[in-house]
Amino acid sequence: MSDATAAGTIYDLGYQHYDGERLGRANAIRTLVGYSFRSAFGIGRGERSKFVPIALALLCFAPVIIQVGMANADADPSRINFAEQAQFTNLFLVLLAAAQAPELLVVDRQLGVVSLYLSRSLRATDYAFAKLLALVGALLFYTLLPQVILFIGSLFVSGQPWQAFTQHWHTLGPIVVVSLAISCYMASIALALSSLAARKGYASASVIAFFLMLPVLAAIVMSLLPVHSMRYATLGNPIEVLNGFARWAFGIKARVSRFRQAGPTFGVENLYTLLGTIALAVGLLAYRFRRSDI
Amino acid sequence: MPLISAREVTKRYPTVTALDAFTVDLEPGIIGFVGANGAGKSTFIRILLGLLPPTSGRATVLGFDAQEQPLELRKWVGYMPEHDCLPLDVSGTEFVTHMGRMSGLRPSAARERAAEMLRHVGLHEERYRLIGSYSTGMKQRIKLAQSLAHDPRLLLLDEPTNGLDPEGRDEMLGLVERTGRDFGIAVLVTSHLLGEIERVCDTLVAIDAGKLRYCGPVAALTEQTQRLRVEVDDDAERMVERLRSRGLTVDAQGSDLMVGFRDESVFDVVRDVAAELGAPLARVELQRNRLEDLFRATGDIGQQEAAHV
């Protein structure tokens, strides 16, 4: 035997069979959620896919820093406005959902990766559900985290954080609910629309169109309606529904006066609209992934 | 318990019948599954994985019913699809590790096995490169690596040599053979090229227009279907006559003679006859099997027009 083959055999351990545990469906879903969540931030992927998540993080967190800074400098807690923060970032979140939902869903289908996933211990609806959870999670990073920082920042304005916390802890409720609602709403709509699109570009365009065209349509409808039913048209505007819900949840009176003669602005109705739309979107997503032979 | 068992499996689409009362029992080993494109090979694999419900009939794999227990079944089966199925902006290691975890391995075991499988398919050096930068051959090999990540008991390989150059094909077939023989993993490998996969298989299954045409050991079939191509510049007719009189089957097309190849002695007969006639031999070549030959050997030639391979 020559030296070369002798050296080769040292490293050739042969094939090792795996006798360990084989986890099932729950593990597969968990793994896919984690992996998709990471890839929504561009982690583990190329340089270019990190651009959108980082740029949007800057846009969502900058106002938080500014608000907290100003409130502390002026010792004026009214500088901090949770509903404003939610309203301000909504459009950025639309961009994020429009960019990342197709990354999560359309790319897998275009490249055929989905057929590898479905050959694992995973049902097609599990796959779609995992992608939804991942995107909701990613959006929560941009909705919930800024709000929480804002909340913590607000505690220090008075100089007595603990006392401020005991007084204001109940604000955490609407913070969580509003962040969850925005995240679920955007994620489910973006994924449902992406599940219909053949290409990434179409998917992104349809998500942006949903959030930008519906307000236009709502405005047109509004102009056609009699005064007393005008306010119903606001429910057709996704951004207005989210904003209305945020104001209602944080107990802020709307400054809209246009409809005064038509009755009060909507509060809880916005929540019903949100829930209904989310249910429709999730239903559409599940319907698209009802079979494994996609 | 057979490795794979299909009972009267039928899959009908509105316009075509992809599988027609397909019944087969397969034992572990390297199984070659041949048929023309569109003969029903991929449909069968997708039914075995429980991805596609058959119109009627029942399939079991490793004792699991493909329709009733697909999730349990898939823990033990590796699948390499025919078409593209790779993410592009992920490194080889990351991808195979992820697929191992998706198949039920814990993170540490998945990492370990991913490294091992990448070494097995010869991508150890390239494991940190993005898959998008891989060549076609490397992509096929990483598809194989991901299907092996969880140490399956059965590997379903759908046209693994598709799109590869001759060298790449040989490498891939070598890997398939090593996986089946040295690793002891049962392999079902499909191809539309009979001559290609018969080299590595023990068992051959032939399918045509959704119907089972042959199922048995490769050796028995090779004898039936190998042919010697003899080309003479002159005297072709007398050559045919003489060869037939010596008990050989000859199929003549002008100066091209296709001689049934039973064993090595056929070479001697051809040489002797050519010498007797003084016929100038232009070519003597043992031809690889083609699907048509297989179907001719197993009868029912009438329906073979579709199998131009």
Coordinates of C-alpha atoms in Angstrom, one line a residue:
Chain A
M1 CA 0.0 0.0 0.0
S2 CA 1.3 3.4 -0.9
D3 CA 1.6 6.2 1.6
A4 CA -1.2 8.2 -0.2
T5 CA -3.8 5.5 0.1
A6 CA -2.7 4.8 3.7
A7 CA -3.3 8.5 4.5
G8 CA -6.6 8.4 2.7
T9 CA -7.9 5.5 4.7
I10 CA -7.3 7.3 8.0
Y11 CA -10.0 9.8 7.2
D12 CA -12.4 7.5 5.5
L13 CA -14.6 6.5 8.3
G14 CA -17.2 4.9 6.0
Y15 CA -20.9 5.6 6.2
Q16 CA -22.3 6.2 9.6
H17 CA -26.0 5.3 10.1
Y18 CA -28.1 7.6 12.2
D19 CA -29.9 5.8 15.1
G20 CA -31.0 8.8 17.0
E21 CA -34.4 10.3 17.5
R22 CA -36.5 11.3 14.5
L23 CA -38.7 14.3 15.3
G24 CA -42.0 14.8 13.5
R25 CA -44.4 17.4 12.4
A26 CA -44.1 19.9 15.3
N27 CA -40.3 20.0 14.9
A28 CA -40.6 20.5 11.1
I29 CA -43.0 23.5 11.7
R30 CA -40.8 24.9 14.4
T31 CA -37.7 24.6 12.2
L32 CA -39.4 26.2 9.3
V33 CA -40.7 29.1 11.4
G34 CA -37.3 29.8 12.8
Y35 CA -35.5 29.6 9.5
S36 CA -38.1 31.8 7.7
F37 CA -38.0 34.3 10.5
R38 CA -34.3 34.6 10.2
S39 CA -34.4 34.8 6.4
A40 CA -37.0 37.6 6.7
F41 CA -34.2 39.6 8.2
G42 CA -31.7 38.4 5.6
I43 CA -29.8 36.3 8.2
G44 CA -28.0 33.4 6.6
R45 CA -28.6 34.9 3.1
G46 CA -26.7 37.1 0.8
E47 CA -25.7 40.7 1.5
R48 CA -28.4 42.2 -0.7
S49 CA -31.3 40.6 1.2
K50 CA -30.2 42.5 4.4
F51 CA -30.8 45.9 2.9
V52 CA -34.6 46.2 3.2
P53 CA -34.8 44.9 6.8
I54 CA -32.0 47.2 8.0
A55 CA -33.3 50.3 6.2
L56 CA -36.8 49.7 7.7
A57 CA -35.4 49.1 11.1
L58 CA -33.8 52.6 10.9
L59 CA -37.1 54.1 9.8
C60 CA -39.1 52.4 12.5
F61 CA -36.7 53.0 15.4
A62 CA -35.6 56.5 14.6
P63 CA -38.8 58.2 15.7
V64 CA -38.8 56.2 18.9
I65 CA -35.3 57.5 19.8
I66 CA -36.4 61.0 18.9
Q67 CA -39.6 60.9 20.9
V68 CA -37.9 59.4 24.0
G69 CA -35.1 61.9 23.7
M70 CA -37.4 64.9 23.4
A71 CA -39.7 63.8 26.1
N72 CA -36.8 63.4 28.5
A73 CA -35.2 66.6 27.6
D74 CA -38.4 68.6 28.1
A75 CA -39.6 66.4 30.9
D76 CA -42.9 66.4 29.0
P77 CA -44.5 62.9 28.7
S78 CA -47.1 64.1 26.2
R79 CA -44.3 64.1 23.6
I80 CA -44.6 60.3 23.6
N81 CA -47.6 59.1 21.5
F82 CA -48.0 55.4 21.1
A83 CA -50.8 55.7 18.5
E84 CA -48.7 58.2 16.5
Q85 CA -45.8 55.8 16.4
A86 CA -48.0 53.0 15.1
Q87 CA -49.6 55.3 12.5
F88 CA -46.2 56.7 11.4
T89 CA -44.6 53.3 10.8
N90 CA -47.6 51.7 9.0
L91 CA -46.5 52.6 5.6
F92 CA -43.0 51.4 6.2
L93 CA -44.4 48.1 7.4
V94 CA -46.4 47.8 4.1
L95 CA -43.1 48.1 2.3
L96 CA -41.5 45.5 4.5
A97 CA -44.4 43.1 4.1
A98 CA -44.4 43.7 0.3
A99 CA -40.7 42.9 0.2
Q100 CA -40.5 40.0 2.5
A101 CA -43.7 38.0 2.0
P102 CA -42.7 37.2 -1.6
E103 CA -39.2 36.3 -0.4
L104 CA -40.8 33.8 2.0
L105 CA -43.4 32.3 -0.3
V106 CA -42.9 33.0 -4.0
V107 CA -39.2 32.3 -4.1
D108 CA -39.7 28.8 -2.6
R109 CA -42.2 28.0 -5.2
Q110 CA -40.3 29.6 -8.1
L111 CA -37.1 27.7 -7.2
G112 CA -39.0 24.5 -6.4
V113 CA -37.8 24.4 -2.8
V114 CA -41.3 23.9 -1.6
S115 CA -41.3 20.4 -3.1
L116 CA -38.4 19.5 -0.8
Y117 CA -40.3 20.9 2.2
L118 CA -43.4 19.0 1.4
S119 CA -41.5 15.7 1.1
R120 CA -40.8 16.1 4.8
S121 CA -43.1 15.4 7.8
L122 CA -45.1 18.5 7.0
R123 CA -48.5 19.2 5.5
A124 CA -48.9 21.9 2.9
T125 CA -51.1 24.0 5.2
D126 CA -48.4 23.6 7.9
Y127 CA -45.9 25.1 5.5
A128 CA -48.1 28.1 4.8
F129 CA -48.9 28.5 8.6
A130 CA -45.2 28.4 9.4
K131 CA -44.5 31.1 6.9
L132 CA -47.3 33.2 8.4
L133 CA -45.9 32.8 11.9
A134 CA -42.5 33.8 10.7
L135 CA -43.7 36.9 9.0
V136 CA -45.9 37.9 11.9
G137 CA -42.9 37.5 14.1
A138 CA -40.7 39.5 11.9
L139 CA -43.3 42.3 11.8
L140 CA -43.6 42.3 15.6
F141 CA -39.9 43.2 15.7
Y142 CA -40.8 46.4 13.9
T143 CA -44.1 47.1 15.7
L144 CA -43.9 45.7 19.2
L145 CA -40.2 46.4 20.0
P146 CA -40.4 50.2 19.2
Q147 CA -43.5 50.5 21.3
V148 CA -41.9 48.7 24.2
I149 CA -38.9 51.0 24.0
L150 CA -41.2 53.9 23.8
F151 CA -42.9 52.7 26.9
I152 CA -39.7 52.2 28.8
G153 CA -38.5 55.6 27.7
S154 CA -41.7 57.2 29.0
L155 CA -41.1 55.8 32.4
F156 CA -38.0 57.8 32.9
V157 CA -39.5 61.2 32.0
S158 CA -40.8 61.8 35.5
G159 CA -37.5 60.7 37.1
Q160 CA -39.3 58.0 39.1
P161 CA -39.5 55.0 36.8
W162 CA -41.0 52.6 39.2
Q163 CA -43.7 54.9 40.3
A164 CA -44.4 55.7 36.6
F165 CA -44.6 52.0 35.9
T166 CA -47.1 51.3 38.6
Q167 CA -49.3 54.1 37.2
H168 CA -49.0 53.3 33.5
W169 CA -48.4 49.5 33.2
H170 CA -51.9 49.0 31.8
T171 CA -50.7 50.8 28.6
L172 CA -48.8 47.6 27.9
G173 CA -52.1 46.0 27.0
P174 CA -53.0 48.2 24.0
I175 CA -49.3 48.2 23.0
V176 CA -49.3 44.4 22.6
V177 CA -52.8 44.3 21.1
V178 CA -52.1 47.0 18.5
S179 CA -48.7 45.6 17.5
L180 CA -50.2 42.1 17.2
A181 CA -53.1 43.4 15.1
I182 CA -50.9 45.4 12.7
S183 CA -48.5 42.5 12.3
C184 CA -51.1 39.8 11.8
Y185 CA -53.1 42.0 9.4
M186 CA -50.1 42.9 7.2
A187 CA -48.6 39.4 7.3
S188 CA -51.8 37.6 6.4
I189 CA -52.7 40.0 3.6
A190 CA -49.2 40.0 2.1
L191 CA -48.9 36.2 2.2
A192 CA -52.4 35.6 0.8
L193 CA -51.6 37.9 -2.1
S194 CA -48.2 36.4 -2.6
S195 CA -49.7 32.9 -2.7
L196 CA -51.6 34.0 -5.8
A197 CA -48.6 35.6 -7.6
A198 CA -46.3 33.7 -10.0
R199 CA -43.4 36.1 -9.5
K200 CA -41.9 38.1 -6.7
G201 CA -42.5 41.4 -8.5
Y202 CA -46.2 40.7 -9.0
A203 CA -46.6 39.7 -5.4
S204 CA -44.9 42.9 -4.1
A205 CA -46.9 45.0 -6.5
S206 CA -50.2 43.5 -5.4
V207 CA -49.4 44.0 -1.7
I208 CA -48.5 47.7 -2.3
A209 CA -51.5 48.1 -4.5
F210 CA -53.8 46.7 -1.8
F211 CA -52.6 49.3 0.7
L212 CA -52.4 52.2 -1.7
M213 CA -55.3 51.6 -4.1
L214 CA -57.9 50.7 -1.6
P215 CA -57.7 54.1 0.1
V216 CA -58.2 55.7 -3.3
L217 CA -61.1 53.5 -4.0
A218 CA -62.5 54.2 -0.6
A219 CA -62.2 57.9 -1.2
I220 CA -64.1 57.6 -4.5
V221 CA -66.8 55.6 -2.9
M222 CA -67.0 58.1 0.0
S223 CA -67.6 61.0 -2.4
L224 CA -70.5 59.1 -3.9
L225 CA -72.2 58.2 -0.6
P226 CA -74.8 60.4 1.2
V227 CA -73.4 62.2 4.1
H228 CA -74.8 60.0 6.9
S229 CA -73.2 56.9 5.5
M230 CA -69.9 58.4 4.4
R231 CA -68.0 57.2 7.4
Y232 CA -68.5 53.6 6.4
A233 CA -66.2 54.1 3.5
T234 CA -63.3 54.6 5.9
L235 CA -63.6 50.9 6.7
G236 CA -62.5 50.3 3.1
N237 CA -59.2 52.0 3.7
P238 CA -56.8 49.5 5.3
I239 CA -54.5 52.2 6.7
E240 CA -57.4 54.2 8.1
V241 CA -58.7 51.0 9.7
L242 CA -55.3 50.4 11.4
N243 CA -55.0 54.0 12.5
G244 CA -58.6 54.1 13.7
F245 CA -58.0 50.9 15.7
A246 CA -54.8 52.2 17.2
R247 CA -56.4 55.4 18.3
W248 CA -59.4 53.5 19.8
A249 CA -57.1 51.0 21.6
F250 CA -55.0 53.8 23.1
G251 CA -58.1 55.8 24.0
I252 CA -57.3 58.8 21.8
K253 CA -60.1 60.9 20.4
A254 CA -59.9 61.3 16.7
R255 CA -59.5 64.8 15.5
V256 CA -61.6 64.0 12.4
S257 CA -64.5 66.5 12.3
R258 CA -65.7 65.9 8.7
F259 CA -68.2 63.3 9.8
R260 CA -69.6 65.0 12.8
Q261 CA -73.0 65.3 11.4
A262 CA -72.8 61.6 10.3
G263 CA -72.2 60.2 13.8
P264 CA -69.0 59.3 15.7
T265 CA -65.9 57.8 14.1
F266 CA -65.4 54.1 14.3
G267 CA -63.8 52.4 17.2
V268 CA -64.4 48.8 17.8
E269 CA -65.8 48.4 14.3
N270 CA -62.2 48.8 13.1
L271 CA -61.3 45.8 15.2
Y272 CA -64.1 43.8 13.6
T273 CA -62.9 44.8 10.1
L274 CA -59.3 43.8 11.0
L275 CA -60.3 40.4 12.3
G276 CA -62.6 39.8 9.3
T277 CA -59.9 40.7 6.9
I278 CA -57.3 38.6 8.7
A279 CA -59.7 35.6 8.7
L280 CA -60.3 36.0 4.9
A281 CA -56.6 36.3 4.1
V282 CA -55.7 33.3 6.3
G283 CA -58.5 31.3 4.7
L284 CA -57.3 32.2 1.2
L285 CA -53.8 31.2 2.2
A286 CA -54.9 27.8 3.6
Y287 CA -57.0 27.3 0.5
R288 CA -54.1 27.8 -1.8
F289 CA -52.1 25.3 0.2
R290 CA -54.8 22.8 0.7
R291 CA -53.0 20.1 -1.3
S292 CA -49.4 18.9 -1.3
D293 CA -49.1 18.7 -5.1
I294 CA -48.3 22.3 -5.8
Chain B
M1 CA -42.8 -6.9 4.2
P2 CA -41.8 -5.5 0.8
L3 CA -40.0 -2.2 0.5
I4 CA -42.5 -0.8 -1.8
S5 CA -45.9 -2.3 -2.6
A6 CA -48.3 -0.8 -5.1
R7 CA -51.8 -2.4 -5.6
E8 CA -53.8 -1.4 -8.7
V9 CA -52.6 2.2 -8.3
T10 CA -54.4 4.3 -10.9
K11 CA -54.0 8.1 -11.3
R12 CA -56.2 9.8 -13.8
Y13 CA -56.1 13.4 -14.9
P14 CA -58.8 15.0 -16.9
T15 CA -57.0 14.3 -20.2
V16 CA -54.5 11.5 -19.4
T17 CA -54.1 8.4 -17.3
A18 CA -50.7 8.8 -15.7
L19 CA -50.9 5.4 -13.9
D20 CA -53.1 2.5 -15.0
A21 CA -53.7 -0.2 -12.4
F22 CA -50.0 -0.2 -11.5
T23 CA -49.2 -3.2 -9.3
V24 CA -45.7 -4.0 -8.2
D25 CA -43.8 -5.4 -5.2
L26 CA -40.2 -4.3 -4.7
E27 CA -37.6 -5.6 -2.4
P28 CA -34.6 -3.6 -1.1
G29 CA -31.7 -3.1 -3.4
I30 CA -31.0 -0.6 -6.2
I31 CA -34.1 -0.5 -8.3
G32 CA -34.1 1.1 -11.7
F33 CA -37.4 2.6 -12.8
V34 CA -37.4 3.3 -16.5
G35 CA -39.9 4.8 -18.9
A36 CA -40.2 7.5 -21.4
N37 CA -40.8 11.1 -20.3
G38 CA -44.4 11.3 -19.3
A39 CA -44.7 7.5 -18.7
G40 CA -45.8 8.0 -15.1
K41 CA -42.5 7.7 -13.2
S42 CA -42.7 11.0 -11.3
T43 CA -46.4 10.5 -10.7
F44 CA -45.5 7.1 -9.0
I45 CA -42.9 8.7 -6.8
R46 CA -45.2 11.5 -5.7
I47 CA -47.8 8.9 -4.8
L48 CA -45.2 6.9 -2.8
L49 CA -44.4 10.0 -0.9
G50 CA -48.1 10.7 -0.2
L51 CA -47.9 14.0 -2.0
L52 CA -50.5 12.9 -4.6
P53 CA -53.7 11.0 -3.9
P54 CA -54.2 8.1 -6.4
T55 CA -57.5 8.0 -8.1
S56 CA -57.8 4.4 -6.9
G57 CA -55.5 1.7 -5.5
R58 CA -53.1 1.7 -2.6
A59 CA -49.4 2.1 -2.1
T60 CA -47.3 1.2 0.9
V61 CA -43.7 2.2 1.5
L62 CA -41.7 0.5 4.3
G63 CA -45.0 -0.8 5.7
F64 CA -46.6 2.7 5.9
D65 CA -49.6 3.5 3.9
A66 CA -48.7 6.4 1.6
Q67 CA -52.2 8.0 2.0
E68 CA -52.8 7.3 5.6
Q69 CA -49.4 7.8 7.2
P70 CA -47.5 10.1 4.9
L71 CA -45.8 12.1 7.7
E72 CA -44.5 9.0 9.4
L73 CA -43.4 7.5 6.1
R74 CA -41.4 10.6 5.1
K75 CA -39.2 10.4 8.2
W76 CA -37.6 7.3 6.6
V77 CA -37.6 8.3 2.9
G78 CA -35.2 10.7 1.1
Y79 CA -36.4 12.4 -2.1
M80 CA -34.5 14.0 -4.8
P81 CA -36.9 15.7 -7.3
E82 CA -36.2 15.9 -11.0
H83 CA -36.6 19.6 -11.4
D84 CA -34.8 22.5 -9.7
C85 CA -35.4 22.6 -6.0
L86 CA -32.5 24.6 -4.5
P87 CA -32.5 28.0 -2.8
L88 CA -29.7 30.2 -4.4
D89 CA -28.6 32.6 -1.7
V90 CA -27.8 30.0 0.9
S91 CA -24.5 28.1 1.4
G92 CA -24.3 24.4 0.8
T93 CA -23.7 23.5 4.5
E94 CA -26.5 25.8 5.7
F95 CA -29.0 24.2 3.2
V96 CA -28.2 20.6 3.9
T97 CA -28.2 21.2 7.7
H98 CA -31.6 22.9 7.4
M99 CA -33.1 20.1 5.4
G100 CA -31.7 17.6 7.9
R101 CA -33.5 19.5 10.7
M102 CA -36.6 19.6 8.6
S103 CA -36.4 15.8 8.4
G104 CA -36.5 15.4 12.1
L105 CA -32.8 15.6 13.2
R106 CA -31.7 17.7 16.2
P107 CA -29.5 20.7 15.2
S108 CA -26.2 19.1 16.3
A109 CA -27.0 15.8 14.5
A110 CA -28.1 17.7 11.4
R111 CA -24.9 19.7 11.3
E112 CA -22.8 16.6 11.7
R113 CA -24.6 14.6 9.0
A114 CA -24.7 17.6 6.6
A115 CA -20.9 17.8 6.8
E116 CA -20.6 14.0 6.2
M117 CA -23.0 14.0 3.3
L118 CA -21.4 16.9 1.6
R119 CA -18.1 15.0 1.8
H120 CA -19.8 11.9 0.4
V121 CA -21.0 13.8 -2.7
G122 CA -17.7 15.5 -3.1
L123 CA -18.8 19.1 -2.1
H124 CA -16.7 19.4 1.0
E125 CA -14.5 22.1 -0.5
E126 CA -17.4 24.1 -1.8
R127 CA -19.6 23.8 1.3
Y128 CA -19.4 27.5 2.3
R129 CA -20.2 28.8 -1.2
L130 CA -23.6 30.0 -2.1
I131 CA -25.6 27.4 -4.0
G132 CA -26.4 29.9 -6.7
S133 CA -22.7 29.8 -7.7
Y134 CA -22.7 26.0 -8.1
S135 CA -22.4 24.2 -11.5
T136 CA -25.2 22.0 -12.7
G137 CA -23.3 18.9 -11.6
M138 CA -22.7 20.3 -8.1
K139 CA -26.4 21.2 -7.9
Q140 CA -27.4 17.7 -8.7
R141 CA -24.9 16.4 -6.0
I142 CA -26.2 18.7 -3.3
K143 CA -29.8 17.6 -4.2
L144 CA -28.5 14.1 -3.4
A145 CA -26.8 15.2 -0.2
Q146 CA -30.0 16.8 1.1
S147 CA -32.0 13.6 0.4
L148 CA -29.5 11.6 2.5
A149 CA -29.3 14.1 5.3
H150 CA -31.5 12.1 7.7
D151 CA -30.1 8.7 6.8
P152 CA -33.3 7.4 5.1
R153 CA -34.1 3.7 4.6
L154 CA -35.3 4.4 1.1
L155 CA -34.0 7.0 -1.4
L156 CA -36.3 8.1 -4.2
L157 CA -34.2 9.6 -7.0
D158 CA -36.1 11.2 -9.9
E159 CA -33.9 11.4 -13.0
P160 CA -30.7 12.2 -11.0
T161 CA -28.6 12.3 -14.2
N162 CA -30.8 14.8 -16.0
G163 CA -29.0 17.7 -17.5
L164 CA -25.5 16.3 -16.8
D165 CA -22.7 15.8 -19.2
P166 CA -21.4 12.2 -19.7
E167 CA -18.7 12.6 -17.1
G168 CA -21.3 14.1 -14.6
R169 CA -23.6 11.2 -15.4
D170 CA -21.0 8.6 -14.6
E171 CA -20.1 10.4 -11.3
M172 CA -23.8 10.6 -10.3
L173 CA -24.4 6.9 -11.1
G174 CA -21.3 6.1 -9.2
L175 CA -22.7 7.9 -6.2
V176 CA -26.0 6.1 -6.6
E177 CA -24.3 2.8 -6.7
R178 CA -22.1 3.6 -3.6
T179 CA -25.2 4.8 -1.7
G180 CA -27.0 1.6 -2.5
R181 CA -24.2 -0.9 -2.1
D182 CA -21.8 0.5 0.6
F183 CA -24.4 2.4 2.7
G184 CA -27.0 -0.3 2.4
I185 CA -29.8 2.2 1.6
A186 CA -32.5 1.0 -0.7
V187 CA -32.6 3.2 -3.8
L188 CA -35.3 3.7 -6.4
V189 CA -33.8 5.6 -9.3
T190 CA -35.7 6.7 -12.4
S191 CA -34.4 7.3 -15.8
H192 CA -35.6 7.5 -19.4
L193 CA -32.3 5.9 -20.4
L194 CA -32.3 2.2 -19.9
G195 CA -28.7 1.7 -20.9
E196 CA -27.6 4.2 -18.3
I197 CA -29.2 2.9 -15.2
E198 CA -29.1 -0.8 -15.9
R199 CA -25.4 -0.6 -15.0
V200 CA -26.0 0.2 -11.4
C201 CA -29.3 -1.6 -10.7
D202 CA -30.2 -5.1 -9.4
T203 CA -33.9 -4.8 -10.3
L204 CA -35.5 -3.1 -13.2
V205 CA -39.0 -1.8 -13.5
A206 CA -40.2 -0.6 -16.8
I207 CA -43.3 1.6 -17.2
D208 CA -44.9 2.7 -20.4
A209 CA -48.0 4.9 -20.6
G210 CA -48.8 4.2 -17.0
K211 CA -48.6 0.4 -17.3
L212 CA -46.1 -1.9 -15.8
R213 CA -44.1 -3.5 -18.6
Y214 CA -41.4 -5.4 -16.9
C215 CA -40.3 -6.1 -13.3
G216 CA -37.4 -8.4 -12.6
P217 CA -33.7 -8.8 -12.2
V218 CA -31.5 -6.7 -14.6
A219 CA -29.4 -9.7 -15.6
A220 CA -32.3 -11.6 -17.1
L221 CA -33.3 -8.6 -19.2
T222 CA -29.9 -7.7 -20.5
E223 CA -29.7 -11.0 -22.3
Q224 CA -33.1 -10.4 -24.0
T225 CA -32.4 -7.0 -25.2
Q226 CA -28.8 -6.6 -26.1
R227 CA -28.0 -6.4 -29.8
L228 CA -24.9 -6.4 -32.0
R229 CA -24.9 -3.8 -34.7
V230 CA -23.1 -5.1 -37.8
E231 CA -22.5 -3.0 -40.8
V232 CA -21.2 -4.5 -44.0
D233 CA -20.2 -2.6 -47.1
D234 CA -21.3 -5.4 -49.4
D235 CA -23.3 -8.6 -49.5
A236 CA -25.7 -7.6 -46.8
E237 CA -28.4 -9.9 -48.0
R238 CA -26.3 -13.0 -48.1
M239 CA -24.9 -12.1 -44.7
V240 CA -28.4 -12.0 -43.2
E241 CA -29.2 -15.3 -44.8
R242 CA -26.1 -17.0 -43.4
L243 CA -26.5 -15.5 -39.9
R244 CA -30.1 -16.6 -39.8
S245 CA -29.2 -20.1 -40.9
R246 CA -26.8 -20.2 -37.9
G247 CA -29.8 -19.6 -35.6
L248 CA -29.3 -15.9 -34.9
T249 CA -32.1 -13.3 -35.1
V250 CA -31.3 -10.6 -37.5
D251 CA -33.1 -7.4 -38.2
A252 CA -31.9 -5.8 -41.4
Q253 CA -32.1 -2.2 -42.5
G254 CA -30.1 -2.0 -45.7
S255 CA -26.5 -2.6 -44.8
D256 CA -27.2 -2.2 -41.1
L257 CA -27.8 -5.5 -39.4
M258 CA -29.1 -5.8 -35.9
V259 CA -28.1 -9.2 -34.5
G260 CA -29.7 -10.6 -31.3
F261 CA -26.9 -10.9 -28.8
R262 CA -27.1 -14.0 -26.6
D263 CA -23.5 -14.3 -25.5
E264 CA -20.0 -13.8 -26.6
S265 CA -20.2 -16.6 -29.2
V266 CA -22.2 -14.3 -31.4
F267 CA -19.0 -12.3 -32.1
D268 CA -17.3 -15.5 -33.4
V269 CA -20.3 -16.4 -35.7
V270 CA -20.3 -12.9 -37.2
R271 CA -16.6 -13.0 -37.8
D272 CA -16.7 -16.5 -39.3
V273 CA -19.6 -15.6 -41.6
A274 CA -18.0 -12.4 -42.8
A275 CA -14.8 -14.3 -43.5
E276 CA -16.6 -17.0 -45.5
L277 CA -18.4 -14.4 -47.6
G278 CA -15.4 -12.1 -47.8
A279 CA -17.8 -9.4 -46.8
P280 CA -16.1 -6.2 -45.7
L281 CA -17.1 -5.4 -42.1
A282 CA -17.5 -1.7 -41.5
R283 CA -18.6 -1.9 -38.0
V284 CA -19.3 -4.4 -35.2
E285 CA -20.7 -2.8 -32.1
L286 CA -22.5 -4.0 -29.1
Q287 CA -25.4 -1.6 -28.6
R288 CA -26.8 -0.3 -25.4
N289 CA -30.3 -1.1 -24.7
R290 CA -32.9 1.3 -25.6
L291 CA -36.4 1.4 -24.2
E292 CA -38.0 0.2 -27.5
D293 CA -35.8 -2.9 -27.3
L294 CA -37.0 -3.6 -23.8
F295 CA -40.6 -3.2 -24.8
R296 CA -40.0 -5.3 -27.9
A297 CA -38.5 -8.0 -25.7
T298 CA -41.4 -8.0 -23.3
G299 CA -44.0 -8.0 -26.1
D300 CA -46.8 -5.7 -27.0
I301 CA -45.0 -3.8 -29.6
G302 CA -48.1 -2.2 -31.0
Q303 CA -48.3 0.6 -28.4
Q304 CA -44.6 1.5 -28.5
E305 CA -44.8 4.5 -30.8
A306 CA -44.7 6.9 -27.8
A307 CA -41.5 5.5 -26.5
H308 CA -39.0 7.2 -28.8
V309 CA -36.1 7.6 -26.5

